[in-house]
């Protein structure tokens, strides 16, 4: 059989990977190097040149879309349909396994796979049965802990919660949840992998089936595998199975959701003897962009190492824009995109990428101002985000007690022990009394028509809304929203939501305070506070009602760096490259997390095909206050000869406070101490220098201490030790 067509259009490294006879092969595939092509061609080569039965090949990837594309391309290359080809996601393969061996897995033949919403409903029912307070232990937090345990391969019986009350509550639910799923034949997504792993590990017949069935196993995006996926993989392999792992350790950016970079970094240790082929020729970006990416990622110590290169043109230098503040940064991005469009480009060719979801607000406003259509890729517009709508509902209710929708949203977020039955009674009373839900609740409380617990909760809530209303005659808009967020319980609610999502929600709430501060700064000093607040609410409603572009409309893409992986655009902006923002403050104390932040920046840079802009702001409002952070270390790690630095336009204006805060060019506060420096204090312990004000003996520094949080200290009295 002529198999030469399989090697057509492959470069030398790709051909080496495709034709390798080694049992264990690691393909380090750099960004834009043709990773999927190599995987597809290798499957075709193994079947047509090496004589492996197509039914003995298992190809695993991470998304249904990628699996479908891979299957179609393999069959097209084989020029023959292979309906029984095992090509799918980890979850899909696990489901297929359990369907085949449902008896051995102790499942009914018609077992049901439940999604996250179904799982959450079961958790809530169990919590109610177990009399666990969902205000104290949020059901979503319990769900997150359960799934985290499953991804680590842990059953309820093997978990020791110790004295951790939260873990004890979650373990109590997990125990009952396992029983319920067994009784009703239910399998959630995390359970698919765990049960499939246990089945292969513990059942000799099933293990023998996999060992005999699969001659070749290929795994895509190997750097994203988690603990249970890697364990499952080891169980299905026999001593004779050919293993091909394709991935990029420099793009391992999902550690926060369980992915273990160690799986790809330790491939040569776990699979001996292994051959490694590096795919370094990039077919996406200009050489300037690749040189910048190479220089940046070379600062990571824990990597296997490769160097991207291209045969394409050198390309334009990277433009580095130093903005005065985030509005200037956003305006610059919007104006540059408009110029791109006027020069013959399209909006859909442009992407604006940022580290934190909260950064989208200023960019959205700038794009809306000059009528540039945009979409939030894989996300929601700022004022449509759940936590923002929850916070705004309090303000709306303070201005308009007749707003029943805002009443129900505010009184339910966070939960206050006011159930649906009590809410329905309030609705009924409002109809009976001919008044709003807000007024009806107050009247029911006064007339003793509520149970004691509900009455206390409602009285506290109504008093809080009155407090917001009264504060608007004394506090500014931003101060009122800051108070609202901190005393409503919203912060505590989202602090209990583990993982990246809860932290993102809190960052968005802090950004709402910033939005209010920027908004009020544009009003005259003698403007009535209530008028400012009412105008702000009106603008929020108008912004939220201005729908983002439809799926088929030519529009700029806005996205987080995590969402950007796997995508590419001719024009890319990476915004907010400042210390504590990117790299994020949460990574500062961990070398491993800091390296993941650098990998995240590497991913962002390599999304650009033709032109890359990097922006940062001298001053950025964080939680309504002006904060000065030095430019990100990642900027310093890019060779200056690859960048053209652009200063702000003369037309940009700054407030008096901003003009008064001018940072020294080297960002050094005093001898030996600079922003981003790690220091120690005799009383407060170790921390990192975040900010400073003043000079000389009266200079003050803001330090985020590991154990006691953020504090301002007078530098001359602090006696800080530089670490």
XYZ file of C-alpha atoms in Angstrom:
723
model
C 0.000 0.000 0.000
C 1.322 3.445 -0.949
C 1.510 5.468 2.259
C 3.623 8.353 0.975
C 0.587 10.700 0.967
C 0.528 10.529 4.772
C 3.907 12.272 4.902
C 3.091 14.918 2.298
C 3.367 18.509 3.500
C 4.994 17.521 6.811
C 8.200 19.178 7.963
C 11.141 17.101 9.196
C 10.185 17.179 12.885
C 6.544 16.370 12.137
C 7.617 13.481 9.903
C 9.922 12.193 12.650
C 7.037 12.187 15.136
C 4.552 10.589 12.732
C 6.836 7.713 11.688
C 8.472 6.951 15.031
C 8.706 3.259 15.951
C 9.377 4.023 19.605
C 6.928 2.535 22.085
C 6.802 5.698 24.171
C 6.742 8.994 22.290
C 6.383 12.507 23.673
C 5.609 15.159 21.060
C 6.344 18.600 22.496
C 4.188 20.681 20.190
C 4.798 24.410 20.419
C 2.052 26.935 19.765
C 0.979 26.950 16.116
C 3.277 24.035 15.206
C 0.671 21.692 13.700
C -0.084 19.547 16.737
C -3.420 18.160 15.514
C -1.978 17.429 12.096
C 0.790 15.310 13.637
C -1.635 13.368 15.825
C -3.982 12.628 12.908
C -1.148 11.641 10.562
C 0.420 9.421 13.241
C -2.813 7.464 13.640
C -3.034 7.050 9.865
C 0.636 5.986 9.682
C 0.247 3.419 12.446
C -2.756 1.885 10.687
C -1.557 1.953 7.085
C 2.239 1.699 7.414
C 2.730 -0.157 10.684
C -0.239 -2.479 10.279
C -2.053 -1.641 13.532
C -5.724 -2.578 13.461
C -7.834 0.644 13.463
C -10.014 -0.909 16.170
C -6.907 -1.198 18.355
C -6.252 2.546 18.402
C -7.480 4.796 21.212
C -7.221 8.571 20.732
C -8.169 10.824 23.647
C -8.582 14.593 23.807
C -10.343 17.187 25.954
C -13.321 18.616 24.067
C -16.083 17.041 22.024
C -15.347 19.473 19.208
C -11.670 18.455 19.085
C -12.577 14.759 19.267
C -15.093 15.078 16.421
C -12.623 16.982 14.252
C -9.873 14.461 14.965
C -12.129 11.497 14.114
C -13.254 13.074 10.832
C -9.723 13.926 9.768
C -8.415 10.454 10.629
C -11.133 8.754 8.598
C -10.639 11.177 5.709
C -6.915 10.391 5.642
C -7.602 6.655 5.795
C -10.089 7.153 2.937
C -12.280 4.634 4.704
C -14.955 5.066 7.394
C -14.069 3.502 10.751
C -17.334 3.683 12.728
C -15.916 1.854 15.742
C -12.854 4.081 16.079
C -12.275 4.880 19.757
C -11.724 8.620 19.515
C -13.213 10.863 22.164
C -12.861 12.882 25.339
C -11.812 11.345 28.641
C -15.424 11.577 29.800
C -16.732 10.129 26.542
C -14.368 7.140 26.667
C -15.203 6.574 30.341
C -18.931 6.617 29.548
C -18.423 4.142 26.720
C -16.494 1.874 29.093
C -19.230 1.934 31.740
C -21.896 1.202 29.130
C -19.956 -1.878 28.016
C -19.221 -3.102 31.544
C -22.186 -1.793 33.515
C -22.613 -5.082 35.389
C -18.988 -5.160 36.467
C -19.324 -1.499 37.526
C -22.445 -2.397 39.551
C -24.624 -0.078 37.514
C -28.059 -0.629 35.941
C -27.944 -0.971 32.150
C -29.879 2.266 31.744
C -27.905 4.347 34.231
C -28.386 8.112 33.859
C -25.606 10.660 33.424
C -26.478 13.846 35.288
C -25.124 17.322 34.589
C -23.903 19.927 37.070
C -27.383 21.424 37.588
C -28.920 18.035 38.383
C -26.057 17.295 40.755
C -26.580 20.598 42.564
C -30.286 19.913 43.031
C -29.468 16.572 44.671
C -26.903 18.249 46.927
C -29.517 20.784 48.028
C -32.063 18.046 48.819
C -29.508 16.105 50.862
C -28.504 19.228 52.770
C -32.138 19.848 53.612
C -32.584 16.227 54.771
C -29.376 16.430 56.828
C -30.474 19.799 58.285
C -27.355 21.581 57.036
C -27.738 25.356 56.815
C -27.170 26.366 53.179
C -26.348 29.911 54.303
C -23.454 28.531 56.337
C -22.446 25.875 53.804
C -23.358 27.059 50.262
C -24.470 24.059 48.146
C -22.212 25.060 45.246
C -19.232 25.006 47.592
C -20.188 21.506 48.778
C -20.553 20.420 45.151
C -17.109 21.842 44.289
C -15.452 19.995 47.181
C -17.131 16.692 46.266
C -16.001 16.913 42.650
C -12.478 17.918 43.711
C -12.263 14.788 45.849
C -13.475 12.665 42.957
C -10.872 14.182 40.628
C -8.237 13.170 43.168
C -9.640 9.610 43.176
C -11.099 9.843 46.699
C -14.281 8.181 47.943
C -16.120 9.445 51.027
C -14.867 6.537 53.139
C -11.227 7.451 52.432
C -11.501 11.126 53.433
C -10.522 12.449 56.845
C -12.083 15.875 57.371
C -10.272 16.392 60.665
C -11.494 19.490 62.515
C -12.399 21.365 59.334
C -16.122 22.111 59.762
C -16.603 22.865 56.088
C -15.022 19.567 55.036
C -17.097 17.763 57.657
C -20.291 19.181 56.171
C -19.167 18.326 52.634
C -18.190 14.804 53.701
C -21.606 14.323 55.316
C -23.266 15.277 52.028
C -20.798 13.237 49.944
C -21.580 10.102 51.954
C -25.332 10.455 51.424
C -24.835 11.541 47.810
C -22.924 8.355 47.005
C -25.750 6.244 48.472
C -28.404 8.149 46.536
C -26.535 7.818 43.219
C -26.091 4.083 43.759
C -29.775 3.610 44.661
C -31.027 5.605 41.666
C -28.406 4.608 39.074
C -27.009 8.122 38.647
C -23.523 9.033 37.404
C -22.210 12.604 37.386
C -19.344 13.846 35.204
C -16.626 13.428 37.827
C -18.018 9.985 38.667
C -17.633 8.849 35.046
C -13.861 9.059 35.356
C -13.595 7.821 38.924
C -15.833 4.799 38.409
C -14.157 3.932 35.108
C -10.742 4.111 36.787
C -11.890 1.917 39.689
C -13.444 -0.552 37.260
C -10.245 -1.064 35.279
C -8.051 -1.079 38.386
C -10.119 -3.562 40.410
C -11.580 -5.862 37.762
C -9.070 -8.232 36.156
C -11.422 -9.070 33.258
C -11.942 -5.434 32.292
C -8.258 -4.651 32.660
C -7.381 -7.617 30.428
C -9.879 -6.342 27.839
C -8.159 -2.958 27.610
C -4.677 -4.469 27.614
C -5.606 -6.775 24.756
C -7.828 -4.351 22.859
C -5.584 -1.308 22.475
C -2.220 -1.568 20.781
C -1.777 2.197 20.500
C -3.014 4.964 22.816
C -2.621 8.605 21.848
C -3.405 11.486 24.230
C -3.791 15.083 23.073
C -3.204 18.144 25.343
C -1.276 15.918 27.740
C -0.268 18.909 29.877
C -3.934 19.349 30.885
C -4.451 15.871 32.356
C -5.398 15.730 36.029
C -4.750 13.126 38.713
C -7.603 10.721 37.965
C -7.123 10.915 34.172
C -3.441 10.048 34.494
C -4.184 7.185 36.889
C -6.839 5.833 34.514
C -4.382 6.005 31.630
C -1.769 3.998 33.529
C -4.345 1.297 34.293
C -5.454 0.705 30.685
C -1.908 0.367 29.348
C -0.227 -2.999 29.032
C 3.535 -3.422 28.980
C 3.357 -3.627 25.163
C 1.039 -0.688 24.416
C 2.408 2.105 22.252
C 1.862 5.476 23.931
C 1.955 8.840 22.178
C 1.540 11.957 24.313
C 1.106 15.261 22.480
C 1.191 18.549 24.344
C 3.089 21.630 25.396
C 4.397 22.103 28.923
C 4.745 25.823 28.181
C 0.959 26.032 27.745
C 0.016 24.302 30.995
C -2.276 26.986 32.459
C -5.063 25.086 34.215
C -3.421 24.168 37.503
C -6.235 25.974 39.350
C -8.722 23.397 38.083
C -6.664 20.292 38.734
C -4.407 19.938 35.682
C -0.936 18.688 36.608
C 1.997 19.960 34.552
C 4.014 17.223 36.289
C 2.317 14.631 34.065
C 4.006 15.943 30.921
C 7.195 17.083 32.667
C 7.637 13.582 34.088
C 6.744 11.648 30.925
C 10.297 10.446 30.306
C 10.480 9.281 33.924
C 7.141 7.425 33.906
C 7.550 5.861 30.446
C 10.979 4.377 29.794
C 12.677 4.496 27.403
C 10.893 7.478 25.834
C 11.665 9.489 22.737
C 10.904 13.220 22.652
C 10.268 15.093 19.417
C 10.036 18.877 19.534
C 7.770 20.664 17.061
C 9.283 24.139 16.986
C 8.400 25.467 13.538
C 5.462 27.830 13.954
C 2.973 28.416 11.125
C 1.011 31.202 12.839
C 3.043 34.172 14.012
C 5.776 36.526 12.834
C 9.345 36.014 14.039
C 9.148 39.107 16.274
C 6.187 37.647 18.158
C 7.894 34.259 18.488
C 11.175 35.803 19.661
C 9.264 37.652 22.366
C 7.473 34.466 23.450
C 10.739 32.493 23.527
C 12.520 35.131 25.594
C 9.675 35.354 28.077
C 9.189 31.619 28.675
C 12.931 30.992 28.997
C 12.644 32.569 32.465
C 10.723 29.509 33.685
C 12.950 26.938 35.348
C 10.542 23.999 35.355
C 10.195 23.234 31.641
C 11.413 20.765 29.043
C 12.590 23.484 26.676
C 12.028 24.365 23.024
C 12.465 27.391 20.766
C 9.761 28.478 18.323
C 10.792 29.737 14.889
C 9.166 30.533 11.575
C 9.929 30.823 7.874
C 7.490 33.729 7.567
C 8.338 37.433 7.652
C 9.920 39.213 10.586
C 6.827 41.322 11.139
C 6.202 44.589 12.953
C 7.652 45.290 16.392
C 5.376 44.759 19.369
C 3.766 48.035 20.407
C 4.058 48.737 24.149
C 1.586 51.399 25.293
C 2.017 53.095 28.659
C -1.388 54.475 29.617
C -2.109 57.056 32.306
C -5.005 55.016 33.670
C -7.400 52.253 32.639
C -9.715 54.606 30.720
C -6.782 55.860 28.661
C -5.708 52.245 28.094
C -9.217 51.279 26.949
C -9.527 54.338 24.684
C -6.198 53.555 23.054
C -7.289 49.969 22.366
C -10.630 51.090 20.928
C -9.051 53.771 18.715
C -6.410 51.341 17.439
C -9.094 48.799 16.516
C -11.036 51.537 14.692
C -7.884 52.426 12.717
C -7.378 48.725 11.918
C -10.922 48.603 10.569
C -10.437 51.786 8.529
C -7.271 50.297 7.023
C -9.133 47.323 5.573
C -9.197 44.947 8.510
C -12.273 43.491 10.178
C -13.441 43.616 13.781
C -13.455 39.823 13.955
C -9.694 39.774 13.348
C -9.062 41.585 16.645
C -8.957 40.178 20.176
C -8.505 41.993 23.489
C -7.139 39.656 26.159
C -6.861 40.297 29.896
C -5.925 38.455 33.086
C -9.009 39.281 35.133
C -12.653 39.332 34.070
C -13.114 42.630 35.896
C -10.840 44.362 33.351
C -13.459 44.012 30.651
C -15.616 46.825 32.079
C -13.450 49.749 30.987
C -12.777 48.143 27.602
C -16.479 47.451 27.023
C -17.328 51.084 27.783
C -14.651 52.380 25.392
C -15.851 50.119 22.568
C -19.488 51.059 23.139
C -18.577 54.747 23.106
C -17.332 54.607 19.506
C -19.818 51.929 18.430
C -17.435 49.017 17.939
C -19.355 45.703 18.146
C -17.861 43.153 20.513
C -18.471 39.765 22.103
C -17.268 38.387 25.415
C -15.806 35.047 24.371
C -16.996 32.303 26.716
C -18.331 34.860 29.183
C -20.846 37.526 30.095
C -20.767 41.308 29.792
C -19.767 43.135 32.954
C -23.137 44.550 33.965
C -24.883 41.283 33.147
C -22.721 39.208 35.496
C -24.589 37.581 38.352
C -22.664 39.234 41.170
C -23.003 42.697 39.590
C -26.761 42.286 39.085
C -27.061 41.142 42.708
C -25.226 44.225 44.004
C -27.092 46.633 41.721
C -30.437 45.215 42.887
C -29.790 46.689 46.366
C -29.228 50.153 44.889
C -32.288 49.890 42.658
C -34.441 48.880 45.606
C -33.173 51.802 47.701
C -34.270 54.201 44.954
C -37.458 52.395 44.043
C -39.022 50.244 46.806
C -41.773 49.294 44.326
C -39.229 47.336 42.210
C -40.369 43.809 43.072
C -37.768 42.094 40.875
C -34.929 43.877 42.675
C -36.553 43.067 46.031
C -36.606 39.331 45.316
C -33.057 39.306 43.938
C -31.584 41.325 46.813
C -33.378 39.510 49.632
C -32.266 36.131 48.217
C -28.602 37.026 47.621
C -27.033 36.069 49.901
C -29.532 33.543 51.331
C -31.063 34.787 54.576
C -33.147 31.808 55.590
C -36.150 33.285 53.778
C -37.561 30.414 51.773
C -39.825 30.291 48.744
C -42.874 29.795 50.969
C -42.233 33.064 52.830
C -41.539 34.885 49.559
C -44.836 33.624 48.134
C -46.640 34.800 51.254
C -45.099 38.255 50.750
C -46.205 38.268 47.102
C -49.747 37.308 48.137
C -49.776 39.998 50.823
C -48.594 42.650 48.369
C -51.574 41.860 46.137
C -53.913 41.872 49.114
C -52.578 45.189 50.469
C -52.212 46.723 47.011
C -48.595 47.624 47.630
C -45.031 46.545 46.774
C -43.309 43.447 48.111
C -41.001 45.740 50.113
C -43.908 47.471 51.856
C -45.836 44.222 52.267
C -42.878 42.581 53.999
C -42.639 45.485 56.453
C -46.352 45.401 57.183
C -46.360 41.622 57.692
C -43.500 41.994 60.175
C -45.275 44.745 62.110
C -48.535 42.796 62.260
C -46.871 39.569 63.437
C -47.677 37.644 60.247
C -44.208 36.114 59.897
C -42.401 33.293 61.738
C -39.798 34.607 64.192
C -36.743 33.572 62.118
C -38.161 35.053 58.915
C -39.242 38.229 60.738
C -35.754 38.828 62.116
C -34.159 38.292 58.703
C -36.636 40.564 56.937
C -36.373 43.322 59.565
C -32.577 43.301 59.196
C -32.846 43.385 55.393
C -35.389 46.238 55.309
C -33.269 48.257 57.741
C -30.235 47.709 55.531
C -32.051 49.050 52.454
C -33.144 52.107 54.460
C -29.517 52.563 55.521
C -28.399 52.571 51.869
C -31.044 55.174 51.049
C -30.018 57.401 53.965
C -26.318 57.097 53.175
C -26.853 58.665 49.767
C -27.170 62.055 51.458
C -23.820 61.674 53.239
C -21.627 59.197 51.353
C -20.487 59.284 47.743
C -21.796 56.801 45.206
C -18.612 54.686 45.367
C -18.581 54.763 49.172
C -22.220 53.681 49.262
C -21.601 50.767 46.893
C -18.474 49.791 48.825
C -20.499 49.759 52.055
C -23.304 47.858 50.366
C -20.967 45.155 49.067
C -19.190 44.707 52.391
C -22.228 44.727 54.684
C -24.750 42.907 52.481
C -22.948 39.565 52.874
C -22.112 39.290 49.167
C -18.352 39.170 49.789
C -18.767 36.392 52.369
C -21.072 34.538 49.969
C -18.498 34.499 47.178
C -15.565 33.819 49.488
C -17.246 30.480 50.197
C -17.373 29.715 46.472
C -14.062 27.912 46.114
C -11.882 27.979 43.048
C -11.311 30.732 40.508
C -14.998 31.582 40.098
C -15.511 32.926 43.625
C -12.336 35.035 43.437
C -13.416 36.402 40.058
C -16.821 37.392 41.445
C -15.168 39.356 44.269
C -12.839 41.086 41.790
C -15.885 42.076 39.730
C -17.598 43.542 42.799
C -14.457 45.557 43.556
C -14.469 46.740 39.946
C -18.067 47.947 40.423
C -16.775 50.279 43.154
C -14.108 51.467 40.703
C -16.736 52.088 38.018
C -18.769 54.165 40.482
C -15.697 56.183 41.525
C -14.766 56.989 37.920
C -18.388 57.887 37.159
C -18.775 60.299 40.094
C -15.449 62.015 39.333
C -17.013 63.433 36.150
C -19.676 65.354 38.103
C -19.323 68.870 39.597
C -18.457 68.936 43.299
C -21.824 70.475 44.194
C -23.884 67.818 42.362
C -26.462 66.053 44.570
C -25.304 62.586 45.577
C -28.731 61.082 44.875
C -28.729 62.539 41.368
C -25.297 61.036 40.676
C -26.443 57.630 41.936
C -29.674 57.720 39.951
C -27.820 58.657 36.762
C -25.341 55.845 37.387
C -28.168 53.291 37.745
C -29.784 54.577 34.567
C -26.487 54.187 32.681
C -26.009 50.670 34.062
C -29.457 49.678 32.799
C -28.737 51.179 29.381
C -25.348 49.447 29.180
C -26.863 46.098 30.187
C -29.632 46.525 27.619
C -27.153 47.204 24.814
C -26.717 43.584 23.752
C -23.345 42.316 22.659
C -22.850 41.327 19.045
C -24.551 38.186 17.775
C -22.618 35.021 17.008
C -22.502 35.784 13.257
C -21.799 39.515 13.449
C -18.348 40.894 12.688
C -17.179 41.802 16.184
C -14.094 42.252 18.342
C -13.479 39.338 20.720
C -12.928 40.104 24.419
C -11.624 37.267 26.577
C -9.524 36.194 29.517
C -6.126 34.674 28.877
C -7.440 31.286 30.004
C -10.219 31.461 27.391
C -7.768 32.426 24.647
C -5.892 29.124 24.556
C -6.293 27.397 21.187
C -7.394 30.571 19.374
C -5.510 32.886 17.027
C -6.071 36.396 15.660
C -4.232 38.728 13.272
C -4.479 41.583 15.818
C -4.090 40.972 19.562
C -4.042 43.282 22.590
C -2.849 42.003 25.973
C -3.948 44.601 28.500
C -3.121 45.303 32.133
C 0.475 44.069 32.317
C 1.181 45.386 35.796
C 2.612 43.728 38.882
C -0.135 42.244 41.136
C -2.563 42.304 38.189
C -0.514 40.202 35.765
C 1.240 38.350 37.271
C -1.684 38.181 39.659
C -1.114 38.990 43.307
C -2.239 35.476 44.282
C 0.787 34.028 42.488
C 3.436 36.234 44.071
C 4.374 33.920 46.923
C 4.517 30.674 44.951
C 7.264 29.952 42.400
C 5.043 27.322 40.743
C 2.096 29.699 40.422
C 4.341 32.464 39.148
C 5.620 30.132 36.437
C 2.019 29.309 35.499
C 1.332 33.056 35.208
C 4.306 33.334 32.841
C 2.960 30.420 30.797
C -0.337 32.296 30.649
C 1.462 35.326 29.223
C 3.224 33.048 26.728
C -0.156 31.728 25.603
C -1.406 35.296 25.176
C 1.574 36.384 23.082
C 1.364 33.353 20.788
C -2.299 34.089 19.959
C -1.104 36.965 17.730
C -0.473 36.265 14.059
C 0.523 39.658 12.646
C 0.441 42.431 15.211
C 0.676 42.425 19.019
C -0.021 45.305 21.394
C 0.879 45.164 25.090
C -0.633 47.812 27.367
C -0.321 48.815 30.999
C -1.502 51.724 33.137
C 0.593 53.904 35.441
C -2.375 54.283 37.778
C -5.326 51.926 37.994
C -8.323 52.248 40.222
C -8.676 49.136 42.365
C -11.736 49.005 44.610
C -12.293 52.703 43.919
C -8.806 53.840 44.997
C -5.881 54.932 42.837
C -3.188 52.267 42.957
C 0.223 52.505 41.395
C 1.797 49.230 40.347
C 5.030 48.968 38.355
C 4.944 47.472 34.871
C 4.801 43.693 34.862
C 8.063 41.786 35.095
C 6.893 40.044 31.928
C 7.472 43.270 29.981
C 11.065 43.410 31.229
C 11.565 39.810 30.099
C 10.866 40.712 26.468
C 13.961 42.085 24.677
C 13.511 45.869 24.206
C 14.646 45.682 20.583
C 11.445 43.752 19.814
C 9.211 46.558 21.090
C 8.257 50.108 20.154
C 7.188 52.057 23.235
C 4.321 54.510 22.783
C 3.560 57.241 25.317
C 0.067 58.588 26.062
C -1.372 61.297 23.853
C -1.097 64.858 25.082
C -4.890 65.188 24.930
C -5.389 62.701 27.750
C -6.277 64.495 30.985
C -5.751 63.344 34.547
C -7.432 64.406 37.765
C -5.457 66.489 40.302
C -4.892 63.411 42.449
C -3.436 61.482 39.506
C -1.114 64.341 38.561
C 0.173 64.418 42.097
C 1.091 60.728 42.002
C 4.106 60.506 39.764
C 6.195 57.349 40.047
C 9.986 57.321 39.752
C 11.132 55.639 36.586
C 12.949 52.807 38.371
C 10.004 52.279 40.763
C 12.426 52.118 43.729
C 10.919 53.498 46.954
C 14.095 53.631 49.026
C 17.458 51.918 49.127
C 16.858 48.176 48.773
C 13.042 48.390 48.749
C 10.968 48.546 45.591
C 7.452 47.700 44.485
C 6.979 43.969 44.239
C 9.798 43.417 46.764
C 9.274 40.703 49.364
C 9.987 41.929 52.916
C 9.649 40.841 56.557
C 8.304 42.761 59.572
C 9.011 41.735 63.186
C 5.351 41.814 64.204
C 3.403 41.078 61.013
C 5.713 38.552 59.349
C 6.458 38.299 55.634
C 4.673 40.136 52.826
C 5.030 41.908 49.496
C 5.259 45.666 48.840
C 2.189 46.697 46.836
C 2.099 50.501 46.890
C 3.635 53.624 48.398
C 2.965 57.333 48.931
C 5.114 60.279 49.957
C 8.903 60.502 50.097
C 11.751 60.659 52.573
C 11.146 59.982 56.280
C 7.376 60.392 55.891
C 7.028 57.852 53.062
C 4.460 55.138 53.668
C 4.327 51.705 52.060
C 1.415 49.325 51.604
C 2.393 45.708 52.291
C 0.228 42.644 51.800
C 1.273 40.389 54.698
C 0.783 36.620 54.413
C -1.017 36.262 57.743
C -2.639 39.618 58.542
C -3.489 41.060 55.132
C -2.759 44.563 53.809
C -1.303 47.319 56.043
C 0.161 50.797 55.517
C 3.405 51.428 57.438
C 5.671 54.475 57.786
C 8.865 53.357 56.114
C 11.256 55.049 58.552
C 9.705 53.215 61.543
C 8.846 49.876 59.947
C 12.371 48.372 60.107
C 11.619 46.135 57.142
C 13.979 43.328 56.242
C 14.430 42.780 52.517
C 14.149 39.089 51.620
